[in-house]
Protein backbone atom coordinates (compact mmCIF):
# COMPACT_ATOMS: atom_id res chain seq x y z
CA UNK A 1 0.00 0.00 0.00
CA UNK A 2 1.45 3.41 -0.97
CA UNK A 3 0.35 6.99 -0.56
CA UNK A 4 1.98 9.71 -2.64
CA UNK A 5 2.00 13.47 -2.09
CA UNK A 6 2.16 15.54 -5.28
CA UNK A 7 2.15 19.22 -6.12
CA UNK A 8 2.04 20.55 -9.68
CA UNK A 9 2.75 17.04 -11.05
CA UNK A 10 5.89 16.79 -8.87
CA UNK A 11 6.23 14.02 -6.29
CA UNK A 12 6.94 15.54 -2.86
CA UNK A 13 7.01 12.29 -0.92
CA UNK A 14 5.49 8.91 -0.26
CA UNK A 15 4.74 6.43 2.53
CA UNK A 16 4.41 2.72 1.75
CA UNK A 17 3.92 -0.57 3.54
CA UNK A 18 4.76 -4.01 2.21
CA UNK A 19 5.09 -7.60 3.39
CA UNK A 20 8.21 -8.14 5.47
CA UNK A 21 10.47 -10.70 3.79
CA UNK A 22 7.68 -11.75 1.47
CA UNK A 23 5.18 -12.78 4.14
CA UNK A 24 5.06 -16.49 4.98
CA UNK A 25 5.97 -16.87 8.66
CA UNK A 26 6.21 -13.06 8.72
CA UNK A 27 2.64 -12.60 7.43
CA UNK A 28 1.65 -10.47 10.45
CA UNK A 29 4.64 -8.14 10.06
CA UNK A 30 4.86 -5.23 7.65
CA UNK A 31 7.80 -3.04 6.69
CA UNK A 32 7.28 0.64 5.97
CA UNK A 33 9.18 3.19 3.96
CA UNK A 34 8.77 6.95 3.91
CA UNK A 35 10.55 9.41 1.63
CA UNK A 36 10.38 13.18 1.32
CA UNK A 37 11.92 15.36 -1.34
CA UNK A 38 14.59 17.42 0.48
CA UNK A 39 12.74 20.64 -0.36
CA UNK A 40 9.55 19.27 1.21
CA UNK A 41 10.97 18.49 4.65
CA UNK A 42 9.88 20.42 7.73
CA UNK A 43 6.30 21.05 6.55
CA UNK A 44 4.55 18.17 8.32
CA UNK A 45 4.21 16.20 5.10
CA UNK A 46 5.86 13.07 6.51
CA UNK A 47 3.42 13.08 9.42
CA UNK A 48 0.41 13.49 7.14
CA UNK A 49 1.59 10.66 4.89
CA UNK A 50 2.17 8.33 7.87
CA UNK A 51 -1.19 9.27 9.43
CA UNK A 52 -2.89 8.28 6.18
CA UNK A 53 -0.94 5.04 5.92
CA UNK A 54 -1.56 3.98 9.54
CA UNK A 55 -5.25 4.89 9.33
CA UNK A 56 -5.54 2.41 6.46
CA UNK A 57 -3.40 -0.21 8.20
CA UNK A 58 -5.76 -0.11 11.18
CA UNK A 59 -8.15 -2.29 9.19
CA UNK A 60 -5.62 -5.11 8.75
CA UNK A 61 -4.44 -7.89 11.07
CA UNK A 62 -0.91 -6.71 11.84
CA UNK A 63 1.23 -7.61 14.85
CA UNK A 64 4.36 -5.52 14.14
CA UNK A 65 5.54 -2.85 11.72
CA UNK A 66 9.29 -2.52 11.17
CA UNK A 67 11.46 0.07 9.42
CA UNK A 68 15.14 0.41 8.61
CA UNK A 69 16.47 3.98 8.56
CA UNK A 70 19.77 4.75 6.86
CA UNK A 71 21.96 6.74 9.24
CA UNK A 72 22.42 9.57 9.90
CA UNK A 73 18.83 10.76 9.54
CA UNK A 74 17.62 12.57 12.67
CA UNK A 75 14.41 13.75 11.00
CA UNK A 76 13.28 10.24 10.06
CA UNK A 77 14.20 8.82 13.47
CA UNK A 78 12.16 11.60 15.15
CA UNK A 79 9.20 10.99 12.83
CA UNK A 80 9.15 7.28 13.62
CA UNK A 81 9.43 7.86 17.38
CA UNK A 82 6.51 10.29 17.09
CA UNK A 83 4.46 7.45 15.60
CA UNK A 84 5.35 5.02 18.39
CA UNK A 85 8.28 3.18 16.86
CA UNK A 86 10.96 1.91 19.26
CA UNK A 87 14.62 1.19 18.54
CA UNK A 88 15.45 -2.50 18.15
CA UNK A 89 19.02 -2.38 16.85
CA UNK A 90 21.61 -1.09 14.42
CA UNK A 91 22.89 -2.91 11.35
CA UNK A 92 26.45 -1.58 11.48
CA UNK A 93 28.11 -0.72 8.16
CA UNK A 94 26.22 -3.43 6.28
CA UNK A 95 25.62 -1.53 3.02
CA UNK A 96 28.12 0.11 0.68
CA UNK A 97 26.75 3.31 -0.90
CA UNK A 98 28.53 6.29 -2.46
CA UNK A 99 32.00 4.97 -1.62
CA UNK A 100 31.20 4.45 2.06
CA UNK A 101 29.84 1.71 4.31
CA UNK A 102 26.48 2.73 5.79
CA UNK A 103 24.60 1.71 8.92
CA UNK A 104 20.88 1.70 9.60
CA UNK A 105 18.73 1.88 12.69
CA UNK A 106 15.94 -0.68 12.81
CA UNK A 107 12.77 0.24 14.67
CA UNK A 108 9.45 -1.47 15.32
CA UNK A 109 5.93 -0.41 16.19
CA UNK A 110 3.66 -2.73 18.15
CA UNK A 111 0.22 -2.99 16.64
CA UNK A 112 -2.95 -4.75 17.90
PDB file of C-alpha atoms in Angstrom:
ATOM      1  CA  UNK A   1       0.000   0.000   0.000  1.00  0.00           C
ATOM      2  CA  UNK A   2       1.446   3.405  -0.967  1.00  0.00           C
ATOM      3  CA  UNK A   3       0.350   6.991  -0.559  1.00  0.00           C
ATOM      4  CA  UNK A   4       1.981   9.708  -2.640  1.00  0.00           C
ATOM      5  CA  UNK A   5       1.998  13.474  -2.090  1.00  0.00           C
ATOM      6  CA  UNK A   6       2.159  15.540  -5.275  1.00  0.00           C
ATOM      7  CA  UNK A   7       2.148  19.221  -6.124  1.00  0.00           C
ATOM      8  CA  UNK A   8       2.038  20.549  -9.681  1.00  0.00           C
ATOM      9  CA  UNK A   9       2.748  17.044 -11.048  1.00  0.00           C
ATOM     10  CA  UNK A  10       5.887  16.790  -8.873  1.00  0.00           C
ATOM     11  CA  UNK A  11       6.226  14.020  -6.287  1.00  0.00           C
ATOM     12  CA  UNK A  12       6.942  15.538  -2.864  1.00  0.00           C
ATOM     13  CA  UNK A  13       7.012  12.291  -0.920  1.00  0.00           C
ATOM     14  CA  UNK A  14       5.491   8.907  -0.255  1.00  0.00           C
ATOM     15  CA  UNK A  15       4.740   6.431   2.528  1.00  0.00           C
ATOM     16  CA  UNK A  16       4.413   2.719   1.755  1.00  0.00           C
ATOM     17  CA  UNK A  17       3.922  -0.574   3.538  1.00  0.00           C
ATOM     18  CA  UNK A  18       4.763  -4.010   2.213  1.00  0.00           C
ATOM     19  CA  UNK A  19       5.087  -7.596   3.388  1.00  0.00           C
ATOM     20  CA  UNK A  20       8.209  -8.138   5.472  1.00  0.00           C
ATOM     21  CA  UNK A  21      10.468 -10.705   3.786  1.00  0.00           C
ATOM     22  CA  UNK A  22       7.677 -11.750   1.469  1.00  0.00           C
ATOM     23  CA  UNK A  23       5.184 -12.781   4.135  1.00  0.00           C
ATOM     24  CA  UNK A  24       5.062 -16.493   4.984  1.00  0.00           C
ATOM     25  CA  UNK A  25       5.970 -16.871   8.662  1.00  0.00           C
ATOM     26  CA  UNK A  26       6.211 -13.059   8.722  1.00  0.00           C
ATOM     27  CA  UNK A  27       2.639 -12.600   7.431  1.00  0.00           C
ATOM     28  CA  UNK A  28       1.648 -10.469  10.447  1.00  0.00           C
ATOM     29  CA  UNK A  29       4.641  -8.136  10.063  1.00  0.00           C
ATOM     30  CA  UNK A  30       4.864  -5.225   7.648  1.00  0.00           C
ATOM     31  CA  UNK A  31       7.800  -3.042   6.685  1.00  0.00           C
ATOM     32  CA  UNK A  32       7.285   0.635   5.966  1.00  0.00           C
ATOM     33  CA  UNK A  33       9.177   3.193   3.963  1.00  0.00           C
ATOM     34  CA  UNK A  34       8.766   6.952   3.908  1.00  0.00           C
ATOM     35  CA  UNK A  35      10.546   9.414   1.628  1.00  0.00           C
ATOM     36  CA  UNK A  36      10.380  13.180   1.322  1.00  0.00           C
ATOM     37  CA  UNK A  37      11.916  15.355  -1.342  1.00  0.00           C
ATOM     38  CA  UNK A  38      14.594  17.416   0.479  1.00  0.00           C
ATOM     39  CA  UNK A  39      12.739  20.642  -0.361  1.00  0.00           C
ATOM     40  CA  UNK A  40       9.551  19.266   1.215  1.00  0.00           C
ATOM     41  CA  UNK A  41      10.974  18.494   4.651  1.00  0.00           C
ATOM     42  CA  UNK A  42       9.880  20.421   7.735  1.00  0.00           C
ATOM     43  CA  UNK A  43       6.305  21.050   6.548  1.00  0.00           C
ATOM     44  CA  UNK A  44       4.552  18.173   8.318  1.00  0.00           C
ATOM     45  CA  UNK A  45       4.206  16.204   5.105  1.00  0.00           C
ATOM     46  CA  UNK A  46       5.858  13.069   6.506  1.00  0.00           C
ATOM     47  CA  UNK A  47       3.419  13.077   9.425  1.00  0.00           C
ATOM     48  CA  UNK A  48       0.409  13.487   7.136  1.00  0.00           C
ATOM     49  CA  UNK A  49       1.586  10.656   4.892  1.00  0.00           C
ATOM     50  CA  UNK A  50       2.171   8.329   7.868  1.00  0.00           C
ATOM     51  CA  UNK A  51      -1.192   9.272   9.426  1.00  0.00           C
ATOM     52  CA  UNK A  52      -2.894   8.283   6.182  1.00  0.00           C
ATOM     53  CA  UNK A  53      -0.939   5.035   5.924  1.00  0.00           C
ATOM     54  CA  UNK A  54      -1.557   3.984   9.536  1.00  0.00           C
ATOM     55  CA  UNK A  55      -5.247   4.886   9.331  1.00  0.00           C
ATOM     56  CA  UNK A  56      -5.541   2.407   6.456  1.00  0.00           C
ATOM     57  CA  UNK A  57      -3.401  -0.211   8.203  1.00  0.00           C
ATOM     58  CA  UNK A  58      -5.758  -0.107  11.177  1.00  0.00           C
ATOM     59  CA  UNK A  59      -8.148  -2.291   9.187  1.00  0.00           C
ATOM     60  CA  UNK A  60      -5.619  -5.105   8.746  1.00  0.00           C
ATOM     61  CA  UNK A  61      -4.440  -7.889  11.074  1.00  0.00           C
ATOM     62  CA  UNK A  62      -0.911  -6.710  11.839  1.00  0.00           C
ATOM     63  CA  UNK A  63       1.230  -7.608  14.845  1.00  0.00           C
ATOM     64  CA  UNK A  64       4.358  -5.518  14.138  1.00  0.00           C
ATOM     65  CA  UNK A  65       5.540  -2.848  11.717  1.00  0.00           C
ATOM     66  CA  UNK A  66       9.292  -2.515  11.165  1.00  0.00           C
ATOM     67  CA  UNK A  67      11.456   0.072   9.423  1.00  0.00           C
ATOM     68  CA  UNK A  68      15.143   0.414   8.609  1.00  0.00           C
ATOM     69  CA  UNK A  69      16.473   3.983   8.562  1.00  0.00           C
ATOM     70  CA  UNK A  70      19.775   4.749   6.858  1.00  0.00           C
ATOM     71  CA  UNK A  71      21.964   6.744   9.241  1.00  0.00           C
ATOM     72  CA  UNK A  72      22.424   9.574   9.898  1.00  0.00           C
ATOM     73  CA  UNK A  73      18.831  10.764   9.539  1.00  0.00           C
ATOM     74  CA  UNK A  74      17.622  12.568  12.668  1.00  0.00           C
ATOM     75  CA  UNK A  75      14.415  13.745  11.003  1.00  0.00           C
ATOM     76  CA  UNK A  76      13.280  10.245  10.061  1.00  0.00           C
ATOM     77  CA  UNK A  77      14.196   8.823  13.468  1.00  0.00           C
ATOM     78  CA  UNK A  78      12.163  11.598  15.148  1.00  0.00           C
ATOM     79  CA  UNK A  79       9.197  10.986  12.825  1.00  0.00           C
ATOM     80  CA  UNK A  80       9.152   7.282  13.615  1.00  0.00           C
ATOM     81  CA  UNK A  81       9.430   7.863  17.376  1.00  0.00           C
ATOM     82  CA  UNK A  82       6.507  10.295  17.091  1.00  0.00           C
ATOM     83  CA  UNK A  83       4.463   7.446  15.602  1.00  0.00           C
ATOM     84  CA  UNK A  84       5.346   5.025  18.391  1.00  0.00           C
ATOM     85  CA  UNK A  85       8.284   3.175  16.856  1.00  0.00           C
ATOM     86  CA  UNK A  86      10.958   1.913  19.262  1.00  0.00           C
ATOM     87  CA  UNK A  87      14.620   1.190  18.543  1.00  0.00           C
ATOM     88  CA  UNK A  88      15.449  -2.497  18.146  1.00  0.00           C
ATOM     89  CA  UNK A  89      19.023  -2.380  16.851  1.00  0.00           C
ATOM     90  CA  UNK A  90      21.609  -1.094  14.418  1.00  0.00           C
ATOM     91  CA  UNK A  91      22.891  -2.911  11.354  1.00  0.00           C
ATOM     92  CA  UNK A  92      26.447  -1.582  11.479  1.00  0.00           C
ATOM     93  CA  UNK A  93      28.108  -0.718   8.158  1.00  0.00           C
ATOM     94  CA  UNK A  94      26.222  -3.434   6.283  1.00  0.00           C
ATOM     95  CA  UNK A  95      25.616  -1.530   3.021  1.00  0.00           C
ATOM     96  CA  UNK A  96      28.120   0.114   0.681  1.00  0.00           C
ATOM     97  CA  UNK A  97      26.750   3.306  -0.897  1.00  0.00           C
ATOM     98  CA  UNK A  98      28.528   6.289  -2.459  1.00  0.00           C
ATOM     99  CA  UNK A  99      32.000   4.971  -1.617  1.00  0.00           C
ATOM    100  CA  UNK A 100      31.202   4.448   2.059  1.00  0.00           C
ATOM    101  CA  UNK A 101      29.841   1.707   4.308  1.00  0.00           C
ATOM    102  CA  UNK A 102      26.478   2.726   5.793  1.00  0.00           C
ATOM    103  CA  UNK A 103      24.603   1.715   8.924  1.00  0.00           C
ATOM    104  CA  UNK A 104      20.884   1.698   9.601  1.00  0.00           C
ATOM    105  CA  UNK A 105      18.731   1.883  12.689  1.00  0.00           C
ATOM    106  CA  UNK A 106      15.944  -0.676  12.815  1.00  0.00           C
ATOM    107  CA  UNK A 107      12.772   0.239  14.674  1.00  0.00           C
ATOM    108  CA  UNK A 108       9.447  -1.473  15.324  1.00  0.00           C
ATOM    109  CA  UNK A 109       5.927  -0.414  16.190  1.00  0.00           C
ATOM    110  CA  UNK A 110       3.662  -2.728  18.149  1.00  0.00           C
ATOM    111  CA  UNK A 111       0.217  -2.992  16.637  1.00  0.00           C
ATOM    112  CA  UNK A 112      -2.950  -4.746  17.899  1.00  0.00           C
TER     113      UNK A 112
END
